Coordinates of C-alpha atoms and ligand atoms in Angstrom, one line a residue:
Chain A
X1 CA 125.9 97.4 138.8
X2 CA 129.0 94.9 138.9
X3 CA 130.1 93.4 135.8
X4 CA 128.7 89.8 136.8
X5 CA 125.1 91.1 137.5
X6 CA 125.1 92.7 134.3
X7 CA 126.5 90.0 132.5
X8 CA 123.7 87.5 134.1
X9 CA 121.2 89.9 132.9
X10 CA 122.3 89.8 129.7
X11 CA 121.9 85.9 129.4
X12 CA 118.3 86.5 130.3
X13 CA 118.4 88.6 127.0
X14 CA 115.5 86.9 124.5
X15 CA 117.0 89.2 121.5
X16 CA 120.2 90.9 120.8
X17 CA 118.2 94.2 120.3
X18 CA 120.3 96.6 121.6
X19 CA 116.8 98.4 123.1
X20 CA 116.4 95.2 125.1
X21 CA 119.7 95.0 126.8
X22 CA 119.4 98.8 127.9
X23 CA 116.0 98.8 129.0
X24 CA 117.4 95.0 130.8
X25 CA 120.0 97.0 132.6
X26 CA 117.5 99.2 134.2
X27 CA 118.8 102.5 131.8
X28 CA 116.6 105.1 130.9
X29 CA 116.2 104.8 127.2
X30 CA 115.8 107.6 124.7
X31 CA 114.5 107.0 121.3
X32 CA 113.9 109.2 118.3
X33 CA 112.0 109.3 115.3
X34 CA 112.6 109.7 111.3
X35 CA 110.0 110.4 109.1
X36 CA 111.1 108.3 105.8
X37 CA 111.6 110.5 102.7
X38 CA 108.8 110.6 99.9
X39 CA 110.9 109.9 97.2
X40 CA 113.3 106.6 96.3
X41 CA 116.7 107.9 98.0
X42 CA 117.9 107.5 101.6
X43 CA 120.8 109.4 101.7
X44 CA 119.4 112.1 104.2
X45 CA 118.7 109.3 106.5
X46 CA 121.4 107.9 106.6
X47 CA 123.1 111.7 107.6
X48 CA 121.0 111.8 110.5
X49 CA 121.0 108.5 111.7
X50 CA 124.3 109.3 111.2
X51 CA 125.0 112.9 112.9
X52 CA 122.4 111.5 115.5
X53 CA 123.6 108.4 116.5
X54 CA 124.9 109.5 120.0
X55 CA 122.2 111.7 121.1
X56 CA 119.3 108.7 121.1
X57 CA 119.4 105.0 121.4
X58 CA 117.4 104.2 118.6
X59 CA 115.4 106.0 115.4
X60 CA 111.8 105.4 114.7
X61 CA 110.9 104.0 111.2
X62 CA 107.4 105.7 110.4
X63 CA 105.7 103.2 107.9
X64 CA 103.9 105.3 105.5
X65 CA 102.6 107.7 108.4
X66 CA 99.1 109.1 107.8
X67 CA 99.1 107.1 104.7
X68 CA 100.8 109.1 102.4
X69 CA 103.2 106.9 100.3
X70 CA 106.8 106.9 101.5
X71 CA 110.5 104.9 101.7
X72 CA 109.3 101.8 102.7
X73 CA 110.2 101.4 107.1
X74 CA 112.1 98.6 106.2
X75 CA 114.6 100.1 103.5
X76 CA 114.9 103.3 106.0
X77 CA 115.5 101.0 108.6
X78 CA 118.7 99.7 106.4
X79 CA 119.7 103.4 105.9
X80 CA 119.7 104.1 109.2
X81 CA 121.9 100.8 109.9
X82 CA 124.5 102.3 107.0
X83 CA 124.1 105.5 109.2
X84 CA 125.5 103.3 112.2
X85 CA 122.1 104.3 114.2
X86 CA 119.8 101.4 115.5
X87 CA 116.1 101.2 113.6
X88 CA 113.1 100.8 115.1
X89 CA 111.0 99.8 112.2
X90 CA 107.6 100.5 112.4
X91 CA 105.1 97.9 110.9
X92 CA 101.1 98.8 110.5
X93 CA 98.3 96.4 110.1
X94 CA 96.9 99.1 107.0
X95 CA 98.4 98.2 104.0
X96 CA 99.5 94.4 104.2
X97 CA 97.9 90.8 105.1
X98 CA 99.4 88.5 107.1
X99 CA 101.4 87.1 104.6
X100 CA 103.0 90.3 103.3
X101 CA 104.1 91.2 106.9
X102 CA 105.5 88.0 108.0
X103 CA 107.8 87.8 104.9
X104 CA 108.5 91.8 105.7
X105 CA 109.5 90.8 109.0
X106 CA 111.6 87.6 108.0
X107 CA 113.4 90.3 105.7
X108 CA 113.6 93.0 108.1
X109 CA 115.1 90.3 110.8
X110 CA 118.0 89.1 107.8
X111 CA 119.3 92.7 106.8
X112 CA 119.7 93.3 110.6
X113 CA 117.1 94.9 112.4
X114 CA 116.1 93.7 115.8
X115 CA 113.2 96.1 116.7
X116 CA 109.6 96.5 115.5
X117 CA 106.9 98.6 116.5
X118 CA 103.1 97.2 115.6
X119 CA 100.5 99.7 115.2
X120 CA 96.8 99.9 113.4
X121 CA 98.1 102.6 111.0
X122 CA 96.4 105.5 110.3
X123 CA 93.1 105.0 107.9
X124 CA 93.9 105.5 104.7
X125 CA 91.4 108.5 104.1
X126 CA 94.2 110.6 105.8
X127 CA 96.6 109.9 103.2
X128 CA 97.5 110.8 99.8
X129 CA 95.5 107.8 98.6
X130 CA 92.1 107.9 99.9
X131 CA 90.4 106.0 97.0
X132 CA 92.9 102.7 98.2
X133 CA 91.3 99.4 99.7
X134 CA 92.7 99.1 103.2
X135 CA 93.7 95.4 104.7
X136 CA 93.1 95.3 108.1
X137 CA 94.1 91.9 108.2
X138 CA 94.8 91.2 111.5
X139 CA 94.4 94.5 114.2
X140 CA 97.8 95.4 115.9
X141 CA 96.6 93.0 119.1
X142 CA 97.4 90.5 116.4
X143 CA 100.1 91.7 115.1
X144 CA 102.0 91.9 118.6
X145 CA 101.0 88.0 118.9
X146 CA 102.1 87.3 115.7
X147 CA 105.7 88.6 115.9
X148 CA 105.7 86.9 119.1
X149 CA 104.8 83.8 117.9
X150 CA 107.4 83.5 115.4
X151 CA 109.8 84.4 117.9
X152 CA 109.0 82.1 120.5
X153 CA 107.4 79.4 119.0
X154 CA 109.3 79.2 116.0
X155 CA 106.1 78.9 113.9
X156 CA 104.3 81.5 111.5
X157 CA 100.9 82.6 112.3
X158 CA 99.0 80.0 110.7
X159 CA 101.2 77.4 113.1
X160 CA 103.5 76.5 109.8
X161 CA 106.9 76.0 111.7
X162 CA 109.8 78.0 110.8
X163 CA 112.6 75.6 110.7
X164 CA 115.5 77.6 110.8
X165 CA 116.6 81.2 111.4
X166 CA 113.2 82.0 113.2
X167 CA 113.5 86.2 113.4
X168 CA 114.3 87.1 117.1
X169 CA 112.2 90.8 117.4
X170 CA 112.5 92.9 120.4
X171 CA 108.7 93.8 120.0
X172 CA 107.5 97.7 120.5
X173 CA 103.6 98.5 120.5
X174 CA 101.7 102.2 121.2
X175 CA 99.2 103.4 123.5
X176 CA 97.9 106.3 123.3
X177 CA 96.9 107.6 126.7
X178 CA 94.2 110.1 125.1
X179 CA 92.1 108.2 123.1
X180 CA 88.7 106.9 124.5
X181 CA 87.5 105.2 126.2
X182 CA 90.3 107.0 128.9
X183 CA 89.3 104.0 131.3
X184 CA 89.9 101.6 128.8
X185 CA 93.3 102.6 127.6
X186 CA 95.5 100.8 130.5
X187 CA 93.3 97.5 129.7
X188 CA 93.9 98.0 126.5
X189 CA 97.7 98.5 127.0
X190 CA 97.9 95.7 129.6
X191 CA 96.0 93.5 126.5
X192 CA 98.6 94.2 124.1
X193 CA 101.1 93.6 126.9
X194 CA 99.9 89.7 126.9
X195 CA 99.8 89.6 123.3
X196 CA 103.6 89.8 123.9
X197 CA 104.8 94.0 123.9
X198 CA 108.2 93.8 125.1
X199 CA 108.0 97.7 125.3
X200 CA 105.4 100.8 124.3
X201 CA 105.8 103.5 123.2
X202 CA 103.0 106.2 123.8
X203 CA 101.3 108.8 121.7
X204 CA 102.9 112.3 121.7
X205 CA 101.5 113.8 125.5
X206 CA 100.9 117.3 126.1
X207 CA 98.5 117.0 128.8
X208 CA 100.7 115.9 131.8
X209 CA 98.0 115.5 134.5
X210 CA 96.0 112.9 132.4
X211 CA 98.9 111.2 131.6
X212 CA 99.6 110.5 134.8
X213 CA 96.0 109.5 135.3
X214 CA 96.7 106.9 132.6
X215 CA 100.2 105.6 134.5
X216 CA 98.9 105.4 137.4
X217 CA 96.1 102.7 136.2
X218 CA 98.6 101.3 134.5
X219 CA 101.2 101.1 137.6
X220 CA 98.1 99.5 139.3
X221 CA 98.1 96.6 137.1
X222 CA 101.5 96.1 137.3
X223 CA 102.0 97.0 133.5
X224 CA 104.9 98.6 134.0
X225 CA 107.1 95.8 135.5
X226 CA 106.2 93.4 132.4
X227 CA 107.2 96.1 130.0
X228 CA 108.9 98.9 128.7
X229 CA 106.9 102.0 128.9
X230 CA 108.4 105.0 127.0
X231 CA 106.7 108.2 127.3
X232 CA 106.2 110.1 123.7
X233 CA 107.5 113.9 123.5
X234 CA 106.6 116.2 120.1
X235 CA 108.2 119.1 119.9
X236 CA 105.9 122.4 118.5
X237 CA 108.0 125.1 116.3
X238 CA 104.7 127.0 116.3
X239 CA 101.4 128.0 118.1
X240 CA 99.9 127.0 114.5
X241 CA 101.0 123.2 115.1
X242 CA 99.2 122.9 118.5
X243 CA 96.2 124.5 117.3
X244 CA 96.4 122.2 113.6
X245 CA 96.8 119.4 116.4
X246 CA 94.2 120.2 118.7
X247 CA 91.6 120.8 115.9
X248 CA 92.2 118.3 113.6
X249 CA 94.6 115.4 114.9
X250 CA 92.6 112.0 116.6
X251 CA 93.1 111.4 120.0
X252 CA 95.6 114.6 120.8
X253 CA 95.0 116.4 123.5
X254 CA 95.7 119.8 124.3
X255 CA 96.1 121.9 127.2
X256 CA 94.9 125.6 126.5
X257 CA 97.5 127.2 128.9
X258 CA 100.5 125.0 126.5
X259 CA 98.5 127.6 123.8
X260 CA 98.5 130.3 125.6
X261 CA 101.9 129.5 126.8
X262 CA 103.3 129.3 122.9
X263 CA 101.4 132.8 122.0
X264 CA 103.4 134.4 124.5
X265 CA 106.7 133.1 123.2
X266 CA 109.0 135.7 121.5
X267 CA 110.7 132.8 120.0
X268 CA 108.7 130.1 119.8
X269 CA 111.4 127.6 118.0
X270 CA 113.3 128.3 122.0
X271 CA 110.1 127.8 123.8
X272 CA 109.2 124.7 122.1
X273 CA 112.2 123.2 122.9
X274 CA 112.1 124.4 126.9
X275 CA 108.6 123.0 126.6
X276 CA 109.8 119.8 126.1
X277 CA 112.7 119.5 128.2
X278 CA 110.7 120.5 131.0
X279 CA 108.2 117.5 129.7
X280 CA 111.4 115.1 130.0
X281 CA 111.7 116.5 133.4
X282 CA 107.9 115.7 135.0
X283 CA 108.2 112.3 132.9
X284 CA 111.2 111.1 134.0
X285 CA 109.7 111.4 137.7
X286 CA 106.4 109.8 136.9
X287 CA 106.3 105.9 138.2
X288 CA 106.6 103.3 135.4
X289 CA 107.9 105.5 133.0
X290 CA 111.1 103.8 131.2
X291 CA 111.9 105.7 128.9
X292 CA 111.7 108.8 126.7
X293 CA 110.7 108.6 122.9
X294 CA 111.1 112.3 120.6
X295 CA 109.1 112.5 117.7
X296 CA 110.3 115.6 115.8
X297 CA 108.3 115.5 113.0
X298 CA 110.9 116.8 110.4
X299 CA 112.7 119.3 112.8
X300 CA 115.9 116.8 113.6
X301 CA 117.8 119.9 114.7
X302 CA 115.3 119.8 118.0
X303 CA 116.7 115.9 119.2
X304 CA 120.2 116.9 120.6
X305 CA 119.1 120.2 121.9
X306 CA 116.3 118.4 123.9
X307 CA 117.9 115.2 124.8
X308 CA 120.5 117.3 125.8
X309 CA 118.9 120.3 127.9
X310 CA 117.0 117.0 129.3
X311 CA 120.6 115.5 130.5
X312 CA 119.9 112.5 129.5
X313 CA 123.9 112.6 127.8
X314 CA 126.0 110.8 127.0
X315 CA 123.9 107.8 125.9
X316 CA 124.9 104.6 127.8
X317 CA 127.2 102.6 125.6
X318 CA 126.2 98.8 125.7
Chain B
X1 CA 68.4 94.3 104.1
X2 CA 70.3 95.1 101.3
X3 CA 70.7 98.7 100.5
X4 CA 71.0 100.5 97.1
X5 CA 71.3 104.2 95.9
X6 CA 70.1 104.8 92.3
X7 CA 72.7 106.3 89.8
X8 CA 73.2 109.2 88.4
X9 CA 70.7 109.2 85.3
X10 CA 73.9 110.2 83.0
X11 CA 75.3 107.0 83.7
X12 CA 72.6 105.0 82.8
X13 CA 71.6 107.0 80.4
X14 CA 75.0 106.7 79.0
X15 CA 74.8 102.7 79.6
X16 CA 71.8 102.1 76.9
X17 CA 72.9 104.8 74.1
X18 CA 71.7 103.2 70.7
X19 CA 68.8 101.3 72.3
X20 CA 65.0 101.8 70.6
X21 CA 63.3 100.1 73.4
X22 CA 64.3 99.5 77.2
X23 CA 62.8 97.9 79.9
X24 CA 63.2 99.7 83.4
X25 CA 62.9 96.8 85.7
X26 CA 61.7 97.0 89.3
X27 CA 62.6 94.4 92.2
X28 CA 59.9 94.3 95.3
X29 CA 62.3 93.1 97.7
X30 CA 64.8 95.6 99.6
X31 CA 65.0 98.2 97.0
X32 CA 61.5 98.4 97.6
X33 CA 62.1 98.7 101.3
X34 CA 65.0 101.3 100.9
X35 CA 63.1 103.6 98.8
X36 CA 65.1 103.2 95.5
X37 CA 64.2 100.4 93.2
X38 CA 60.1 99.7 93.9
X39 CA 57.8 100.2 91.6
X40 CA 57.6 104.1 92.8
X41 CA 61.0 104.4 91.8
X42 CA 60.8 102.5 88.4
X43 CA 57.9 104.6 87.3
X44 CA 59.9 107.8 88.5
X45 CA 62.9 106.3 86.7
X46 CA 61.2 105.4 83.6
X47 CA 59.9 108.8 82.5
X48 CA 63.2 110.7 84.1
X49 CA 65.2 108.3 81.0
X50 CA 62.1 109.0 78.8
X51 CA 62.6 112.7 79.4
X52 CA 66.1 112.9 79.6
X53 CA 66.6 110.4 75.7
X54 CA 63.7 113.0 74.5
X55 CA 65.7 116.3 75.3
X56 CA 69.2 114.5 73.8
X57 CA 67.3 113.6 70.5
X58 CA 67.8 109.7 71.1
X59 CA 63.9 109.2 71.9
X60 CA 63.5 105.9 73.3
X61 CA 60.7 103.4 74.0
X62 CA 60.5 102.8 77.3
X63 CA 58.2 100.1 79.4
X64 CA 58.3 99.3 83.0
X65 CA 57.7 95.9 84.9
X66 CA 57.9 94.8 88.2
X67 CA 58.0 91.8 90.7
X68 CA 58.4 90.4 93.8
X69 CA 62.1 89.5 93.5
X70 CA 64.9 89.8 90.6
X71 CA 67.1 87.5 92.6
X72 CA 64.7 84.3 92.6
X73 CA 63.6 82.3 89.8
X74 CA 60.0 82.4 90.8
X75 CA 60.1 85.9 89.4
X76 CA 62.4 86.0 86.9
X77 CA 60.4 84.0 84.9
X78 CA 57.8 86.8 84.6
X79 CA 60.3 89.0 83.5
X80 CA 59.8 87.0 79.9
X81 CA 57.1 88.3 78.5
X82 CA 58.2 91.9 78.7
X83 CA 61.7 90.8 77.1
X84 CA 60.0 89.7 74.0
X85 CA 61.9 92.8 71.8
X86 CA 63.7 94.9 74.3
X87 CA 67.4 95.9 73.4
X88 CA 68.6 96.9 77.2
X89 CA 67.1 96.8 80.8
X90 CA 67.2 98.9 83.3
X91 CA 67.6 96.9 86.2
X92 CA 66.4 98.6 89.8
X93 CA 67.5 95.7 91.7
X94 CA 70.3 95.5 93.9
X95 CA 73.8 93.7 92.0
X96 CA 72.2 90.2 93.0
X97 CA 69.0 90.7 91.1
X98 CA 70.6 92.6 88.1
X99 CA 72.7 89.3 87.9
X100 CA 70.3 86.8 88.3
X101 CA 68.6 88.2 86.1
X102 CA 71.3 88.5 83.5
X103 CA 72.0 84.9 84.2
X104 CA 68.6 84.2 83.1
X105 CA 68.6 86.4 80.0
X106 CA 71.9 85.9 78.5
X107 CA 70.8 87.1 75.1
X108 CA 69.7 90.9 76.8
X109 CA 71.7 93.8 77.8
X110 CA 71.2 94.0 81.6
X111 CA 72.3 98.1 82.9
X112 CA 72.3 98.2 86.8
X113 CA 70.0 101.2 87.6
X114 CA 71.9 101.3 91.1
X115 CA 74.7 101.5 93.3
X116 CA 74.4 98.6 95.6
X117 CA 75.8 100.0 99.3
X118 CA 75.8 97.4 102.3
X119 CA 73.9 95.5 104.4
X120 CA 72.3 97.7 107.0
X121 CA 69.5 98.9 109.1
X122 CA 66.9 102.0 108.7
X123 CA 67.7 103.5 111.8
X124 CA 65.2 106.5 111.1
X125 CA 62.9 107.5 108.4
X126 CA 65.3 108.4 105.3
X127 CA 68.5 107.1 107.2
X128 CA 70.2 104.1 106.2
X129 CA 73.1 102.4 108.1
X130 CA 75.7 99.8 107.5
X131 CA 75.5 97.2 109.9
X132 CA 77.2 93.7 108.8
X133 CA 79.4 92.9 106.3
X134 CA 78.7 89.6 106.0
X135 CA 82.1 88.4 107.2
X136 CA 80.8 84.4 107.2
X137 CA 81.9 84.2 111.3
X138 CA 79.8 86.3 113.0
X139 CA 81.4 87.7 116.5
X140 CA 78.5 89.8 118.1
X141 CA 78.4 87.4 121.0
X142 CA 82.0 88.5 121.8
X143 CA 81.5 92.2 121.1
X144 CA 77.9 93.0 122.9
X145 CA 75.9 93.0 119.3
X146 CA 77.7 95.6 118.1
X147 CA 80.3 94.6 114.7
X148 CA 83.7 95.7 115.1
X149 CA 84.5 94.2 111.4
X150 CA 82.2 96.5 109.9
X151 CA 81.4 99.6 112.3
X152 CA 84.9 100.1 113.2
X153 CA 86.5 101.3 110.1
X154 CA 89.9 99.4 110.5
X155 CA 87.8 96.1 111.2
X156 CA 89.9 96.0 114.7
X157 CA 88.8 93.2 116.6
X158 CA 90.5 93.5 120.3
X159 CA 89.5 97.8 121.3
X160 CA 89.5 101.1 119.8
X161 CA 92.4 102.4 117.8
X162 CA 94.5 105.4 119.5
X163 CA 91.9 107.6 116.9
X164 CA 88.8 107.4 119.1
X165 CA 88.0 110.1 120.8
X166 CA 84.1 111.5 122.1
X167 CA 82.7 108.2 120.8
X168 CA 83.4 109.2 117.4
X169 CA 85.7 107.7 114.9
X170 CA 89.4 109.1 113.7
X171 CA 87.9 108.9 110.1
X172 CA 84.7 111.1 111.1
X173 CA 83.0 112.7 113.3
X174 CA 79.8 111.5 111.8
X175 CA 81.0 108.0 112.3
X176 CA 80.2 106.6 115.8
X177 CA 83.8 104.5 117.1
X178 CA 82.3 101.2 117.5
X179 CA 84.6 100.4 120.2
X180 CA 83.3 103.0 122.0
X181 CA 79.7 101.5 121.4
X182 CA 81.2 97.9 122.0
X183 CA 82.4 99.8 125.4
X184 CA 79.4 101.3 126.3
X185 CA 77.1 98.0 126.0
X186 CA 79.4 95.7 127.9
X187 CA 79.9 98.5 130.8
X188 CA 76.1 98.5 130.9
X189 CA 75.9 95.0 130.8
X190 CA 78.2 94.5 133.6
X191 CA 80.4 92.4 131.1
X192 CA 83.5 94.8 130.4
X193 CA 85.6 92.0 131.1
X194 CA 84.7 90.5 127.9
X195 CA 86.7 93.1 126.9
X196 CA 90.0 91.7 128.4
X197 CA 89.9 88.7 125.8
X198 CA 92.6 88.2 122.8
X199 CA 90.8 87.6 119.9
X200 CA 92.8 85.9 117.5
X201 CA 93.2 86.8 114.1
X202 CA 89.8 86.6 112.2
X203 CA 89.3 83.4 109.6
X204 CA 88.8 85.5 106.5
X205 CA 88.4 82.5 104.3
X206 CA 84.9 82.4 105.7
X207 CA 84.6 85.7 104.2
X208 CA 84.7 86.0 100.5
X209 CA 88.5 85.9 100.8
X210 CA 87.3 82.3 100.2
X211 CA 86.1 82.6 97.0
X212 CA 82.8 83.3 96.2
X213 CA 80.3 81.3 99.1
X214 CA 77.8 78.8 98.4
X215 CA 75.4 77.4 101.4
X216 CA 73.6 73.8 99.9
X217 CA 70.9 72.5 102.5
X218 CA 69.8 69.2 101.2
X219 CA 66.8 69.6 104.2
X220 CA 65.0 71.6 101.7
X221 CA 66.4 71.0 98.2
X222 CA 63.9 69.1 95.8
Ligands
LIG1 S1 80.7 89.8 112.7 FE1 80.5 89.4 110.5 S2 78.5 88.4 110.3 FE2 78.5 89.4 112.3 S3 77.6 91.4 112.0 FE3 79.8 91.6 111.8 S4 80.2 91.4 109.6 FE4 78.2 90.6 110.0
LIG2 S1 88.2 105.3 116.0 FE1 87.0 103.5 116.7 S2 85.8 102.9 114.9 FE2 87.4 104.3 114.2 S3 89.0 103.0 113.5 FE3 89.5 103.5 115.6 S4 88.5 101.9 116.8 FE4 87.7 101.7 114.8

């Protein structure tokens, strides 16, 4: 792409997300993800976001995932700035009202981060707090439209306008291609899409061939050309984690010959890892698929060793 | 209706320690309905305290009474004469009645004798089932009669969370996903494009994030 073309592009630009100007370029994004520590220091993310940096283009902020109490997504998010990595904070509709998340995001947007991801949250009776009152405010839907509309129209949810320094999000939302109603999910998708999802990121897929069910309903809707849509990877250390996730994880699914597959491994660290790569590989070729998204799950060690067995280095530098 | 579990009997039990006499007070109205504060029940409760004071040494007069309603002045009123020396009552009504009545009796010790649950439906002989939560806005015309606010355990209000999977809730797999039943209805109805619509974000201040409600019609008052 000349220098000009890219440069027009760029004007086009509604944030200065640095997610937005390489998806905007047409580059294959990869992101990551960083599970926030349990305690009240952010030192270890800061290493990784640190020793990471160049392998993905941006880090996932889980916001108190499954509902057990962690470093708030925000203050990770600012760790991972220190770090010199981009965050992708992650913002659910569980544990705040509208109020709390708008003045979350208006601090989020003035210690510098440019990218949010809006999810329902996992329900609380998951967590390490299952006696807790939920919010449930507003649904993620909401949420999306929300952000957007503080963005865009310069005015807070309740149409209050902001007068000044309105926070410029490059907005993220999930789909998970598994759940049910399967015919429902690219409707759904394609909803949250008009509520204002400048990208999505999906749920971790194992099963390939319904994934592509799922992209190709949403390729049919034209989904994919009005956003983002990066494909979620997990990589398994064990036969135990499939199993755990087949069994008890909502809306996984499972192939048994991925199973089978993982019982066979000698060393099933390795095979995890080829098992991925090889999922980077189908993905990359599916239609409408932007992007790649790793969620490691506390194995860091796995994101350059996949991203890189993937090829997708070195990471574009924009 | 409204639907109520009893307590535990150590609870209550606990509740009225040091009382001589106690009135176990029955309510006509749901409780009856929901098979835990009728007069069936208040009998049955009645001599389970009786029995249970006896055995702890702290025996304990114990009389039973009960009407139409606890939540309506009509009724209350006949609560009086069986007042007259009572220390405590056991109220069976739901928290409305045990309230009202309390409102009415501010000189008495009112003890609820339940757990009041949710609004919901008997959906078979011996099973009860939350089905409103008496959000102030109702949305059932928008969602094929089925409540997202209180059936889908995140109250989402625009599809089922990534969670749902065989028509049953992340949470559960006792809990039907009431997107899945929202799904179901309009596919049968031929209306899934209802489905397509943003809703916005719900008006809670309907709800009791309001304040507590209050509905006057001056059509009927006297
Ligand atoms: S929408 Fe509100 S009023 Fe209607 S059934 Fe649900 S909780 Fe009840
Ligand atoms: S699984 Fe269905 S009922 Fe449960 S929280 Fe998700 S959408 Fe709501």
């Amino acid at each position: 792409m000349s220098e000009a073309v890219a440069l027009d592009k760029q004007a086009e630009l509604k944030t200065d997300s640095k997610l937005e100007k390489l998806y905007s370029l047409g580059h294959f994004v990869v992101t990551g993800e960083l599970g926030p520590p349990q305690h009240a220091e952010g030192h270890e993310l800061e290493h990784h976001a640190h020793e990471l940096k160049d392998i993905v283009d941006g880090f996932n902020l889980t916001d108190n995932q499954t509902a057990i109490v962690r470093l708030s997504s925000i203050a990770a998010g600012i760790h991972v700035l220190k770090g010199g990595g981009v965050p992708i904070i992650q913002m659910t509709c569980r544990d705040r009202n509208r109020i709390a998340m708008q003045s979350d995001l208006l601090g989020a947007y003035s210690l510098g981060i440019r990218d949010v991801l809006c999810l329902s949250g996992d329900h609380q009776s998951f967590g390490n707090h299952p006696t807790s009152k939920n919010v449930y405010d507003v649904d993620s839907v909401q949420l999306i439209a929300m952000v957007k509309k503080m963005r865009d129209d310069k005015k807070f949810l309740s149409d209050a306008v902001i007068k000044a320094n309105e926070p410029r999000f490059f907005i993220g939302a999930v789909e998970n291609p598994f759940g049910d109603p399967f015919e429902f999910r690219a409707i759904r998708l394609e909803k949250k899409v008009n509520a204002g999802a400048d990208f999505i990121q999906t749920q971790a897929i194992f099963d390939l061939e319904k994934f592509a069910r799922f992209m190709e309903m949403a390729v049919a809707r034209g989904i994919h050309e009005r956003t983002k849509i990066t494909a979620g990877i997990l990589p398994v250390r064990s036969v135990k984690a499939l199993q755990y996730m087949k069994k008890d994880v909502a809306g996984m699914e499972i192939p048994d010959s991925l199973i089978e597959r993982m019982k066979k491994a000698e060393d099933p660290k390795k095979e995890g890892i080829q098992v991925a790569i090889e999922m980077c590989n189908e993905l990359k070729k599916i239609p409408g698929v932007a992007g790649i998204h790793i969620m490691p799950v506390g194995w860091e060690a796995a994101l350059p060793e996949i991203v890189k067995g993937a090829g997708f280095l070195p990471r574009p530098k924009v | 209706m409204i639907v109520a579990e009893i307590k535990p009997i150590e609870e209550i039990a606990e509740a009225i320690k040091g009382a001589k006499k106690v009135l176990v007070a029955g309510c006509g109205g749901c409780v009856t309905v929901c098979l835990s504060g009728g007069q069936k029940e208040t009998d049955i409760m009645a001599s389970a305290l009786r029995m249970k004071m006896k055995v702890d040494g702290q025996p304990l007069e114990i009389e039973t009474a009960t009407y139409e309603r606890q939540c309506d002045p009509e009724y209350v009123i006949r609560f009086k004469e069986h007042l007259q020396d009572v220390d405590a009552v056991v109220s069976m009504a739901c928290g409305v009645g045990v309230q009202f009545m309390a409102e009415n009796y501010p000189e008495i010790i009112f003890v609820p004798g339940q757990n009041t649950k949710f609004a919901g439906a008997a959906i078979e002989h011996g099973i009860w089932e939350e089905r409103c939560m008496l959000c102030g806005e109702c949305v059932l015309a928008k969602t094929g009669g089925v409540c997202p606010v209180i059936r889908c355990s995140k109250s989402l209000m625009n599809g089922p969370c990534g969670g749902s999977q065989n028509g049953v809730c992340e949470i559960s797999k006792d809990t039907p996903c009431a997107w899945q039943l929202i799904y179901d209805r309009l596919k049968g109805q031929g209306r899934l494009d209802m489905m397509t619509e943003v809703l916005p974000a719900k008006n809670w201040s309907k709800n009791r994030d309001g304040g507590p409600r209050k509905i006057v019609r001056e059509d009927v008052r006297l």
